[in-house]
Every structure is written in C-alpha cells, then in structure tokens.
C-alpha cells in the first residue's frame, strides 16, 4: 500500500509521518502530482493559515488534483478546513468538497472563550468507518481558532460553546479537525481505520 | 468539553533530564525520550521540554533530540530554553515540536513574539514568564530567574498576548520547589483576564494543589516536574482524583 502525505506550505507534516511510522507505515511526503494520484491513501495535513495555503495549492494546481482524487483522502485540521466551501479566515474560497463553511470562534462574553481552542476535547455522535472501535466521547487533541459548521457531511460533533463538526465525510473524502497524530492511542486508531478503508 | 491539562516538565541538559530545585541543586532523573513516552502512556496531556544546555553544540543536539521525541511520543509537546530567533523556531518546529516557548529573548525583543506568531501561528507560540512576588506585586525575572526586571508579570503577559502569544506558561519562583502549592493569585489574575490558556507552574506538592489551581485560579493547565519524576504523585492517580473533584479530565 502506498500512503502519501501531501507536501505544501503548512506545518505538522513530520508529526503525521512519525504517527504513521509508529503503526508501521511509511508515509511518502510529496507534492508530485503523479505520486499523489497513484497513492492508495492520501493524507492532507495542515497547520497554518487558509488563504496562503490555498494560494500555494492553486499555484501548483494541487487544488484540482485533490478534488479529483478517487482514493480515500484524509484532511487534518487546516487540511479539513480547506476541503470545505469557504473559510472566514481571510475570506478564502476553499476546495468545496464538504458542504460546510468555516467560521471563527466567537466568545459570547469577553474572555469566556479562549481562542484558539487548545487542548483535549471529546468527539460525539460518531458515525463513520473512521471511528470503528473508537468509543463515543473519546478525547482528541485540538488546536484551532476556526471551525466547520454542522452540516450534511458531519460525522462527529464537538462542543466549544457551540456544537461544530469535528469530522466530516463526503464519499471518499474524510476530514478531522483534531490532530489524530497527536491524540495518543485513540488518535492512532483513527489513522489505522483510515488506512484500512 | 475541553479538559484541564496535566503537563509534566522535563528539564534537559546535554540530552538528559534534570530538575532544578529552586533552579539549583540539579539531579539526574533519566532519559527524556523514555520518560516522555512513559508519561504519555500514563495519560499526561502534553509535555514540556526545557533545554538548559549552555554549550555551542546545543542547537544541533536539541533539534536531533526533538526529532527523536516526536518519533516516539504520541501527544503534543513544547520545547523551550534559549530560543531567540525565527530560525531557531523554524528548525525546532520542522524537527517535530508542536509548540515552542520563548522567555528572556521575547522580553528583550518583544517584536519577536509578533514575528513568530505571524510566521508560525499563535497556537505554537508559548510565552514563558518566571515571576517573583516582591513588596507589592509580581515582577518578571529573566535568564532562568537570575535577573530582575521592573516590569510586572501581568503587564508583560497582556502585552505578549496582544502581540500574538497563544499561551502563557507562568512559573512562580516563590513557589517553585517548595511543594506548598501554586501561586493562585497571579495565576488566577492571568487566567481570568487573558483570552489565551494559562499554564500554572511551580509549587505542586499534593493533589489538592492541582484542585486549587484549576478551581480557584482557573488555570487551563498545570505543569509539574519533580513530583512526577520521583513518583511522589502518579499521573493516573492524580487525574482520577481531579475527575472525582468534578474537574474535567481526559482518560
């Protein structure tokens, strides 16, 4: 099996590669179109800012490449957000794979809500093969200021003052807002589930 | 619901874990990678590695160590100690660190905080403050607690958050090493007035101290070293106890 991690101007690629290594999988980090197209599994990671990441993808025509992929694709954090329709982060048009928009957390009362959300939060209403043997209310590690709204593609819900999509799925495309590569054994299980699709 | 976090801190010198009592009398407490992975397996929510190596080789050794930590540890970790430039941060993040912490260098050049948060995002920039209560207020100390400043800890924390720091790691020098509890007043002032998470550090001796820092001061996370290294309090026992006190914990 060939597992590719899409290389672009966003962080945490190393962490994803190490998480794969810990379960005995070699993740190839590449921005080569043919390598990506020929992979069995594609991981689209991301820590960074939406508009610069989208500009980078467009410049290398990776935006269309990702949209056209037929094999299972897993977006992580910013990767997931870029797979949505639109992000409020610098008013960015995204890939439009998931039927959700990305909005900024807003504190209902000053200082009630710390932004970014940093830490472990639980995932609920799990319904996807991605969560096989992952119990309801499992804790995952989140670091983000923007969130994907609930919608038809929501496969997991998390609450941070409001309920939002902590995971999305549309056909062969999967996305998680949290960092499975940093979420201890529960996160590792999700990565394994993705690789087993 | 977002949980409170328990963070073991590992001081690193020449690739080994050490812990200073009141920043002095350093004792060896083992191999950082092994210890880090052990804490992760026991349920630690994050780890902090503070490098106190002072040799010319330190940068290279540290980035190699960070790579090995990232390879073996499956929870987030922060690296700090002597980080002074965008280049330092870039190397450490690329090596696999999730966050970096800056202290003295940021105080001396506050623009560094703006630059780092712009380039790497606020979420990976932790501002560490060493503070001591003197006379009327808590003041910022630099260089591992050796140099006093005239700036109040709250004022510096507030400024740093405005410049883009994503988290504050606050160490009370009065409390550090005493095992008499965290500094609840200054921790509470920061945690309740700044809209970024505050990690309380210095003074943990009993499980009750953690209850106090989470419930009274409303800290977002608590950091400790020696009580974990010398197994005075085990992480699973601590987390169970806190959960029973209605403090949200991850299991």
Tab-separated table of C-alpha atoms in Angstrom:
chain	number	residue	atom	x	y	z
A	1	UNK	CA	0.000	0.000	0.000
A	2	UNK	CA	1.233	3.447	-0.893
A	3	UNK	CA	0.417	6.220	1.565
A	4	UNK	CA	1.182	9.766	0.523
A	5	UNK	CA	1.274	12.905	2.675
A	6	UNK	CA	0.653	15.997	0.568
A	7	UNK	CA	3.550	18.414	0.959
A	8	UNK	CA	2.663	22.085	0.974
A	9	UNK	CA	3.415	25.230	2.929
A	10	UNK	CA	1.761	24.057	6.131
A	11	UNK	CA	3.160	22.524	9.265
A	12	UNK	CA	2.849	19.238	11.183
A	13	UNK	CA	3.895	17.034	8.237
A	14	UNK	CA	6.683	15.485	10.302
A	15	UNK	CA	4.273	14.575	13.107
A	16	UNK	CA	1.948	12.836	10.670
A	17	UNK	CA	4.846	10.923	9.171
A	18	UNK	CA	6.004	9.784	12.637
A	19	UNK	CA	2.450	8.740	13.607
A	20	UNK	CA	2.366	6.518	10.502
A	21	UNK	CA	5.816	5.174	11.354
A	22	UNK	CA	4.596	4.206	14.842
A	23	UNK	CA	1.986	1.924	13.265
A	24	UNK	CA	4.499	0.524	10.790
A	25	UNK	CA	3.513	2.548	7.708
A	26	UNK	CA	5.893	4.521	5.534
A	27	UNK	CA	4.304	7.858	4.586
A	28	UNK	CA	5.749	9.452	1.449
A	29	UNK	CA	5.860	13.242	1.707
A	30	UNK	CA	5.453	14.707	-1.778
A	31	UNK	CA	3.865	17.429	-3.896
A	32	UNK	CA	4.400	15.427	-7.080
A	33	UNK	CA	1.063	15.131	-8.876
A	34	UNK	CA	1.688	11.637	-10.224
A	35	UNK	CA	2.833	10.356	-6.838
A	36	UNK	CA	-0.326	11.737	-5.243
A	37	UNK	CA	-2.646	10.381	-7.951
A	38	UNK	CA	-1.121	6.900	-7.796
A	39	UNK	CA	-1.318	6.580	-3.996
A	40	UNK	CA	-3.716	4.189	-2.288
A	41	UNK	CA	-4.280	6.626	0.549
A	42	UNK	CA	-3.715	10.378	0.625
A	43	UNK	CA	-3.276	12.397	3.806
A	44	UNK	CA	-3.715	16.159	3.515
A	45	UNK	CA	-2.315	17.630	6.744
A	46	UNK	CA	-2.097	21.241	7.757
A	47	UNK	CA	-1.319	23.748	10.420
A	48	UNK	CA	-1.270	27.259	9.105
A	49	UNK	CA	-3.357	29.967	7.535
A	50	UNK	CA	-6.104	29.284	4.978
A	51	UNK	CA	-5.525	31.906	2.268
A	52	UNK	CA	-1.764	31.369	1.903
A	53	UNK	CA	-2.273	27.592	1.903
A	54	UNK	CA	-4.963	27.827	-0.818
A	55	UNK	CA	-2.814	30.201	-2.896
A	56	UNK	CA	0.062	27.726	-2.692
A	57	UNK	CA	-2.158	24.806	-3.751
A	58	UNK	CA	-3.632	26.762	-6.668
A	59	UNK	CA	-0.245	27.912	-7.879
A	60	UNK	CA	0.849	24.261	-8.169
A	61	UNK	CA	-2.576	23.157	-9.476
A	62	UNK	CA	-2.828	20.830	-6.484
A	63	UNK	CA	-6.324	22.161	-5.727
A	64	UNK	CA	-7.859	20.403	-8.729
A	65	UNK	CA	-5.676	17.328	-8.206
A	66	UNK	CA	-7.011	16.881	-4.658
A	67	UNK	CA	-10.643	17.451	-5.717
A	68	UNK	CA	-10.348	14.790	-8.424
A	69	UNK	CA	-8.872	12.066	-6.217
A	70	UNK	CA	-10.866	8.804	-6.153
A	71	UNK	CA	-8.966	7.013	-3.378
A	72	UNK	CA	-9.572	7.693	0.349
A	73	UNK	CA	-8.305	11.153	1.356
A	74	UNK	CA	-7.908	12.329	4.964
A	75	UNK	CA	-7.687	16.040	5.681
A	76	UNK	CA	-6.314	17.030	9.090
A	77	UNK	CA	-7.010	20.363	10.823
A	78	UNK	CA	-6.397	23.102	8.225
A	79	UNK	CA	-6.420	20.313	5.609
A	80	UNK	CA	-10.019	19.537	6.592
A	81	UNK	CA	-10.981	23.213	6.590
A	82	UNK	CA	-9.529	23.686	3.107
A	83	UNK	CA	-11.802	20.857	1.924
A	84	UNK	CA	-14.855	22.925	2.968
A	85	UNK	CA	-16.622	25.544	0.811
A	86	UNK	CA	-15.403	28.796	2.279
A	87	UNK	CA	-13.337	29.955	5.250
A	88	UNK	CA	-13.768	33.190	7.153
A	89	UNK	CA	-10.007	33.135	7.654
A	90	UNK	CA	-9.058	35.946	5.259
A	91	UNK	CA	-12.269	35.301	3.289
A	92	UNK	CA	-10.893	32.275	1.453
A	93	UNK	CA	-12.659	30.215	-1.209
A	94	UNK	CA	-11.753	26.603	-0.436
A	95	UNK	CA	-11.968	23.310	-2.328
A	96	UNK	CA	-15.722	22.855	-1.854
A	97	UNK	CA	-15.650	19.124	-1.188
A	98	UNK	CA	-17.568	19.237	2.101
A	99	UNK	CA	-20.857	21.063	2.335
A	100	UNK	CA	-19.760	23.227	5.283
A	101	UNK	CA	-18.416	26.700	5.829
A	102	UNK	CA	-15.544	27.541	8.164
A	103	UNK	CA	-16.173	30.255	10.746
A	104	UNK	CA	-14.226	31.882	13.529
A	105	UNK	CA	-14.950	31.032	17.173
A	106	UNK	CA	-16.556	33.994	18.880
A	107	UNK	CA	-16.711	34.416	22.609
A	108	UNK	CA	-20.288	35.205	23.707
A	109	UNK	CA	-18.873	37.118	26.692
A	110	UNK	CA	-15.421	38.732	26.769
A	111	UNK	CA	-12.712	36.271	27.877
A	112	UNK	CA	-15.194	33.420	28.419
A	113	UNK	CA	-13.838	31.567	25.434
A	114	UNK	CA	-10.126	31.261	24.927
A	115	UNK	CA	-9.171	31.374	21.276
A	116	UNK	CA	-7.554	29.313	19.827
A	117	UNK	CA	-9.095	26.277	21.471
A	118	UNK	CA	-6.022	24.395	22.664
A	119	UNK	CA	-6.319	21.014	24.301
A	120	UNK	CA	-8.298	17.812	24.594
A	121	UNK	CA	-11.988	17.775	23.819
A	122	UNK	CA	-14.420	14.930	23.224
A	123	UNK	CA	-15.957	13.789	19.956
A	124	UNK	CA	-19.598	12.648	19.908
A	125	UNK	CA	-22.301	11.416	17.505
A	126	UNK	CA	-19.682	9.338	15.732
A	127	UNK	CA	-20.891	7.706	12.556
A	128	UNK	CA	-18.254	6.649	10.058
A	129	UNK	CA	-15.886	3.752	9.458
A	130	UNK	CA	-13.238	6.224	10.573
A	131	UNK	CA	-14.430	5.704	14.153
A	132	UNK	CA	-14.616	1.936	14.266
A	133	UNK	CA	-13.637	0.789	17.791
A	134	UNK	CA	-13.347	4.450	18.819
A	135	UNK	CA	-15.772	4.974	21.744
A	136	UNK	CA	-18.250	7.872	21.872
A	137	UNK	CA	-16.787	10.782	23.843
A	138	UNK	CA	-13.182	9.842	23.112
A	139	UNK	CA	-10.814	12.734	23.703
A	140	UNK	CA	-8.811	14.203	20.832
A	141	UNK	CA	-6.231	16.992	20.710
A	142	UNK	CA	-7.464	20.219	19.116
A	143	UNK	CA	-5.658	23.448	18.222
A	144	UNK	CA	-7.771	25.855	16.193
A	145	UNK	CA	-9.425	29.270	16.011
A	146	UNK	CA	-11.796	28.425	13.147
A	147	UNK	CA	-14.367	25.628	12.953
A	148	UNK	CA	-16.516	23.907	10.350
A	149	UNK	CA	-20.230	24.396	10.925
A	150	UNK	CA	-22.558	21.423	11.294
A	151	UNK	CA	-23.951	20.095	8.025
A	152	UNK	CA	-24.986	17.076	6.000
A	153	UNK	CA	-21.397	15.762	5.919
A	154	UNK	CA	-20.839	15.930	9.694
A	155	UNK	CA	-19.657	12.587	11.107
A	156	UNK	CA	-18.537	13.780	14.559
A	157	UNK	CA	-19.594	16.680	16.769
A	158	UNK	CA	-17.583	18.583	19.366
A	159	UNK	CA	-18.697	21.410	21.608
A	160	UNK	CA	-16.717	24.540	22.318
A	161	UNK	CA	-19.511	26.900	23.402
A	162	UNK	CA	-21.254	25.855	20.175
A	163	UNK	CA	-21.558	22.450	18.516
A	164	UNK	CA	-19.415	22.134	15.412
A	165	UNK	CA	-18.121	19.473	13.014
A	166	UNK	CA	-15.053	17.785	14.465
A	167	UNK	CA	-15.081	15.403	11.486
A	168	UNK	CA	-16.629	15.403	8.013
A	169	UNK	CA	-17.069	12.827	5.282
A	170	UNK	CA	-18.233	13.014	1.686
A	171	UNK	CA	-17.774	9.916	-0.448
A	172	UNK	CA	-14.046	9.067	-0.412
A	173	UNK	CA	-13.114	12.303	1.392
A	174	UNK	CA	-12.639	12.375	5.162
A	175	UNK	CA	-11.632	15.285	7.337
A	176	UNK	CA	-10.862	15.689	11.038
A	177	UNK	CA	-10.461	18.994	12.859
A	178	UNK	CA	-8.403	17.435	15.655
A	179	UNK	CA	-4.899	16.009	15.377
A	180	UNK	CA	-5.092	12.194	15.345
A	181	UNK	CA	-1.298	12.131	15.012
A	182	UNK	CA	-1.072	13.788	18.448
A	183	UNK	CA	-4.082	12.174	20.115
A	184	UNK	CA	-2.415	9.231	21.836
A	185	UNK	CA	-3.804	5.732	21.161
A	186	UNK	CA	-7.344	6.880	20.260
A	187	UNK	CA	-5.912	9.082	17.507
A	188	UNK	CA	-3.681	6.312	16.267
A	189	UNK	CA	-6.757	4.066	15.980
A	190	UNK	CA	-8.412	6.634	13.687
A	191	UNK	CA	-5.357	6.734	11.433
A	192	UNK	CA	-5.367	2.928	11.282
A	193	UNK	CA	-9.072	2.926	10.455
A	194	UNK	CA	-8.426	5.351	7.613
A	195	UNK	CA	-5.619	3.193	6.247
A	196	UNK	CA	-7.936	0.162	6.414
A	197	UNK	CA	-10.691	1.758	4.308
B	1	UNK	CA	-15.974	19.726	26.875
B	2	UNK	CA	-12.388	20.938	26.854
B	3	UNK	CA	-10.395	19.310	29.660
B	4	UNK	CA	-7.852	20.775	32.036
B	5	UNK	CA	-4.366	19.569	31.164
B	6	UNK	CA	-1.668	17.890	33.251
B	7	UNK	CA	1.792	18.644	31.897
B	8	UNK	CA	4.996	17.034	33.161
B	9	UNK	CA	8.016	19.233	32.520
B	10	UNK	CA	11.377	17.737	31.653
B	11	UNK	CA	14.432	19.941	32.028
B	12	UNK	CA	17.082	18.846	29.552
B	13	UNK	CA	20.819	19.253	29.833
B	14	UNK	CA	23.152	17.601	27.334
B	15	UNK	CA	20.329	15.305	26.236
B	16	UNK	CA	19.435	14.137	29.754
B	17	UNK	CA	16.551	15.048	32.038
B	18	UNK	CA	17.323	17.146	35.090
B	19	UNK	CA	15.225	19.061	37.581
B	20	UNK	CA	16.444	22.055	39.487
B	21	UNK	CA	15.105	22.594	42.975
B	22	UNK	CA	14.609	26.352	43.207
B	23	UNK	CA	16.645	26.486	39.965
B	24	UNK	CA	19.645	24.956	41.730
B	25	UNK	CA	20.846	21.574	43.065
B	26	UNK	CA	20.227	19.712	39.823
B	27	UNK	CA	19.635	15.954	39.979
B	28	UNK	CA	19.511	13.482	37.107
B	29	UNK	CA	16.085	11.959	36.513
B	30	UNK	CA	16.686	9.986	33.347
B	31	UNK	CA	16.378	9.720	29.609
B	32	UNK	CA	13.987	12.334	28.169
B	33	UNK	CA	12.584	10.202	25.356
B	34	UNK	CA	11.879	7.235	27.582
B	35	UNK	CA	10.459	9.395	30.321
B	36	UNK	CA	8.332	11.367	27.824
B	37	UNK	CA	6.863	8.224	26.277
B	38	UNK	CA	6.188	6.834	29.749
B	39	UNK	CA	4.300	9.971	30.781
B	40	UNK	CA	2.321	9.881	27.527
B	41	UNK	CA	1.350	6.258	28.193
B	42	UNK	CA	0.312	7.177	31.750
B	43	UNK	CA	-2.087	9.845	30.483
B	44	UNK	CA	-0.081	13.074	30.502
B	45	UNK	CA	-1.908	15.550	28.257
B	46	UNK	CA	1.182	17.316	26.970
B	47	UNK	CA	4.876	17.535	27.701
B	48	UNK	CA	7.231	20.468	28.055
B	49	UNK	CA	10.962	20.080	27.424
B	50	UNK	CA	13.117	22.944	28.652
B	51	UNK	CA	16.678	22.844	27.404
B	52	UNK	CA	19.171	24.323	29.831
B	53	UNK	CA	22.296	23.275	27.931
B	54	UNK	CA	24.665	26.178	27.513
B	55	UNK	CA	27.241	24.848	25.039
B	56	UNK	CA	27.779	25.821	21.407
B	57	UNK	CA	26.609	22.411	20.276
B	58	UNK	CA	23.234	22.804	21.931
B	59	UNK	CA	21.200	23.780	18.865
B	60	UNK	CA	22.206	20.737	16.883
B	61	UNK	CA	21.794	18.340	19.815
B	62	UNK	CA	18.421	19.827	20.667
B	63	UNK	CA	16.943	19.507	17.180
B	64	UNK	CA	18.147	15.889	16.998
B	65	UNK	CA	16.576	15.195	20.392
B	66	UNK	CA	13.320	16.881	19.346
B	67	UNK	CA	13.142	14.638	16.280
B	68	UNK	CA	13.526	11.543	18.463
B	69	UNK	CA	10.889	12.791	20.908
B	70	UNK	CA	8.465	13.432	18.036
B	71	UNK	CA	9.154	9.962	16.705
B	72	UNK	CA	8.297	8.235	19.979
B	73	UNK	CA	5.793	10.451	21.775
B	74	UNK	CA	2.162	10.468	20.611
B	75	UNK	CA	0.982	13.569	22.473
B	76	UNK	CA	1.803	17.253	21.861
B	77	UNK	CA	4.979	18.726	23.268
B	78	UNK	CA	6.540	22.148	23.717
B	79	UNK	CA	10.237	22.900	23.523
B	80	UNK	CA	11.825	25.873	25.267
B	81	UNK	CA	15.087	27.188	26.609
B	82	UNK	CA	17.289	29.786	24.987
B	83	UNK	CA	15.179	30.140	21.846
B	84	UNK	CA	15.962	33.545	20.425
B	85	UNK	CA	15.219	33.713	16.705
B	86	UNK	CA	12.779	32.855	13.939
B	87	UNK	CA	15.419	30.468	12.616
B	88	UNK	CA	15.626	28.588	15.965
B	89	UNK	CA	11.854	28.204	15.999
B	90	UNK	CA	11.667	27.104	12.390
B	91	UNK	CA	14.263	24.362	12.967
B	92	UNK	CA	12.528	23.058	16.098
B	93	UNK	CA	9.056	23.027	14.533
B	94	UNK	CA	10.412	21.247	11.483
B	95	UNK	CA	12.112	18.741	13.783
B	96	UNK	CA	8.664	17.859	15.120
B	97	UNK	CA	7.968	20.156	18.101
B	98	UNK	CA	4.315	21.193	18.324
B	99	UNK	CA	4.971	24.429	20.152
B	100	UNK	CA	7.968	26.413	21.257
B	101	UNK	CA	8.279	28.607	24.307
B	102	UNK	CA	10.175	31.867	24.487
B	103	UNK	CA	11.143	33.736	27.629
B	104	UNK	CA	14.098	36.115	28.042
B	105	UNK	CA	14.615	36.687	24.309
B	106	UNK	CA	10.982	37.742	23.870
B	107	UNK	CA	11.150	40.112	26.833
B	108	UNK	CA	14.273	41.753	25.439
B	109	UNK	CA	12.844	41.893	21.935
B	110	UNK	CA	9.026	41.856	22.135
B	111	UNK	CA	8.791	42.129	18.350
B	112	UNK	CA	9.952	38.513	18.255
B	113	UNK	CA	6.527	37.454	19.539
B	114	UNK	CA	4.796	39.310	16.684
B	115	UNK	CA	7.182	37.866	14.152
B	116	UNK	CA	6.843	34.292	15.420
B	117	UNK	CA	3.066	34.351	15.647
B	118	UNK	CA	2.783	35.859	12.169
B	119	UNK	CA	5.081	33.288	10.666
B	120	UNK	CA	4.072	30.129	12.544
B	121	UNK	CA	0.682	30.964	14.086
B	122	UNK	CA	-0.180	31.937	17.662
B	123	UNK	CA	-1.114	28.362	18.504
B	124	UNK	CA	2.514	27.258	18.589
B	125	UNK	CA	3.968	30.259	20.449
B	126	UNK	CA	4.062	29.878	24.237
B	127	UNK	CA	5.316	32.805	26.284
B	128	UNK	CA	7.093	31.614	29.425
B	129	UNK	CA	7.346	34.026	32.352
B	130	UNK	CA	9.351	33.476	35.516
B	131	UNK	CA	7.933	35.716	38.204
B	132	UNK	CA	8.592	36.586	41.845
B	133	UNK	CA	6.409	38.481	44.296
B	134	UNK	CA	8.284	41.435	45.738
B	135	UNK	CA	6.798	44.034	48.026
B	136	UNK	CA	3.647	44.910	46.159
B	137	UNK	CA	3.408	42.824	43.028
B	138	UNK	CA	4.699	40.022	40.815
B	139	UNK	CA	7.721	41.013	38.711
B	140	UNK	CA	9.243	39.430	35.626
B	141	UNK	CA	12.620	37.740	36.060
B	142	UNK	CA	14.926	36.795	33.190
B	143	UNK	CA	17.755	34.356	32.494
B	144	UNK	CA	16.269	31.456	34.422
B	145	UNK	CA	15.319	33.637	37.354
B	146	UNK	CA	18.682	35.342	37.844
B	147	UNK	CA	17.887	38.835	36.548
B	148	UNK	CA	15.152	41.028	37.992
B	149	UNK	CA	13.178	43.493	35.886
B	150	UNK	CA	10.899	46.334	36.891
B	151	UNK	CA	8.057	45.018	34.736
B	152	UNK	CA	5.013	43.393	36.304
B	153	UNK	CA	4.187	39.876	35.162
B	154	UNK	CA	0.581	40.717	34.316
B	155	UNK	CA	1.579	43.699	32.168
B	156	UNK	CA	4.105	41.692	30.190
B	157	UNK	CA	1.706	38.770	29.729
B	158	UNK	CA	-1.017	41.097	28.465
B	159	UNK	CA	1.338	42.775	26.018
B	160	UNK	CA	2.650	39.441	24.751
B	161	UNK	CA	-0.892	38.164	24.135
B	162	UNK	CA	-1.652	41.315	22.152
B	163	UNK	CA	1.482	40.634	20.130
B	164	UNK	CA	0.318	37.112	19.363
B	165	UNK	CA	1.426	34.722	22.109
B	166	UNK	CA	-1.008	31.798	22.074
B	167	UNK	CA	-0.422	30.535	25.595
B	168	UNK	CA	1.257	31.702	28.815
B	169	UNK	CA	3.444	29.421	30.912
B	170	UNK	CA	3.684	31.149	34.278
B	171	UNK	CA	6.257	29.966	36.826
B	172	UNK	CA	6.189	31.414	40.309
B	173	UNK	CA	9.737	31.475	41.663
B	174	UNK	CA	8.391	31.939	45.196
B	175	UNK	CA	6.552	28.638	44.913
B	176	UNK	CA	8.837	26.619	42.659
B	177	UNK	CA	10.452	23.736	44.524
B	178	UNK	CA	8.545	24.398	47.741
B	179	UNK	CA	5.745	21.831	47.228
B	180	UNK	CA	3.466	24.248	49.097
B	181	UNK	CA	1.046	24.822	46.210
B	182	UNK	CA	0.797	27.006	43.101
B	183	UNK	CA	0.707	30.806	43.215
B	184	UNK	CA	-3.061	31.101	42.998
B	185	UNK	CA	-3.347	34.889	42.946
B	186	UNK	CA	-1.131	35.757	39.965
B	187	UNK	CA	-2.138	32.593	38.097
B	188	UNK	CA	-5.794	33.496	38.613
B	189	UNK	CA	-5.244	37.081	37.516
B	190	UNK	CA	-3.749	35.936	34.223
B	191	UNK	CA	-6.100	33.013	33.625
B	192	UNK	CA	-9.208	35.092	34.244
B	193	UNK	CA	-8.178	38.209	32.366
B	194	UNK	CA	-6.360	36.979	29.293
B	195	UNK	CA	-8.134	35.175	26.477
B	196	UNK	CA	-5.389	32.599	25.937
B	197	UNK	CA	-4.759	29.473	28.024
B	198	UNK	CA	-2.560	29.844	31.106
B	199	UNK	CA	-0.321	27.009	32.291
B	200	UNK	CA	0.440	27.229	36.009
B	201	UNK	CA	3.881	26.150	37.148
B	202	UNK	CA	5.805	26.000	40.392
B	203	UNK	CA	4.812	24.645	43.786
B	204	UNK	CA	2.854	21.443	43.130
B	205	UNK	CA	3.230	19.119	46.118
B	206	UNK	CA	-0.140	17.450	46.649
B	207	UNK	CA	-3.129	16.523	44.515
B	208	UNK	CA	-5.125	19.163	46.369
B	209	UNK	CA	-2.799	21.824	44.952
B	210	UNK	CA	-3.975	20.889	41.469
B	211	UNK	CA	-7.615	21.175	42.552
B	212	UNK	CA	-6.873	24.680	43.865
B	213	UNK	CA	-5.102	25.858	40.726
B	214	UNK	CA	-7.884	24.598	38.465
B	215	UNK	CA	-10.904	25.552	40.591
B	216	UNK	CA	-9.742	28.674	42.428
B	217	UNK	CA	-7.260	30.171	39.964
B	218	UNK	CA	-8.997	28.692	36.896
B	219	UNK	CA	-5.738	27.775	35.226
B	220	UNK	CA	-6.159	25.882	31.962
B	221	UNK	CA	-3.252	23.544	32.584
B	222	UNK	CA	-0.851	22.691	35.389
B	223	UNK	CA	2.786	21.848	34.996
B	224	UNK	CA	4.991	19.967	37.432
B	225	UNK	CA	8.294	18.135	37.359
B	226	UNK	CA	9.842	16.598	40.455
B	227	UNK	CA	6.638	15.168	41.926
B	228	UNK	CA	6.231	13.177	38.705
B	229	UNK	CA	9.902	12.337	38.186
B	230	UNK	CA	10.305	10.989	41.707
B	231	UNK	CA	6.869	9.288	41.612
B	232	UNK	CA	5.531	11.226	44.567
B	233	UNK	CA	2.297	11.608	42.616
B	234	UNK	CA	1.475	9.293	39.710
B	235	UNK	CA	-0.407	10.809	36.773
B	236	UNK	CA	-3.272	8.242	36.626
B	237	UNK	CA	-3.929	8.660	40.374
B	238	UNK	CA	-3.857	12.444	40.041
B	239	UNK	CA	-6.231	12.511	37.068
B	240	UNK	CA	-8.677	10.163	38.793
B	241	UNK	CA	-8.624	12.313	41.894
B	242	UNK	CA	-9.228	15.523	39.925
B	243	UNK	CA	-12.064	13.893	37.997
B	244	UNK	CA	-13.721	12.960	41.291
B	245	UNK	CA	-13.464	16.627	42.288
B	246	UNK	CA	-15.525	17.496	39.173
B	247	UNK	CA	-12.564	18.721	37.155
B	248	UNK	CA	-12.871	17.606	33.561
B	249	UNK	CA	-10.038	15.237	32.646
B	250	UNK	CA	-9.141	13.133	29.638
B	251	UNK	CA	-8.851	9.381	30.104
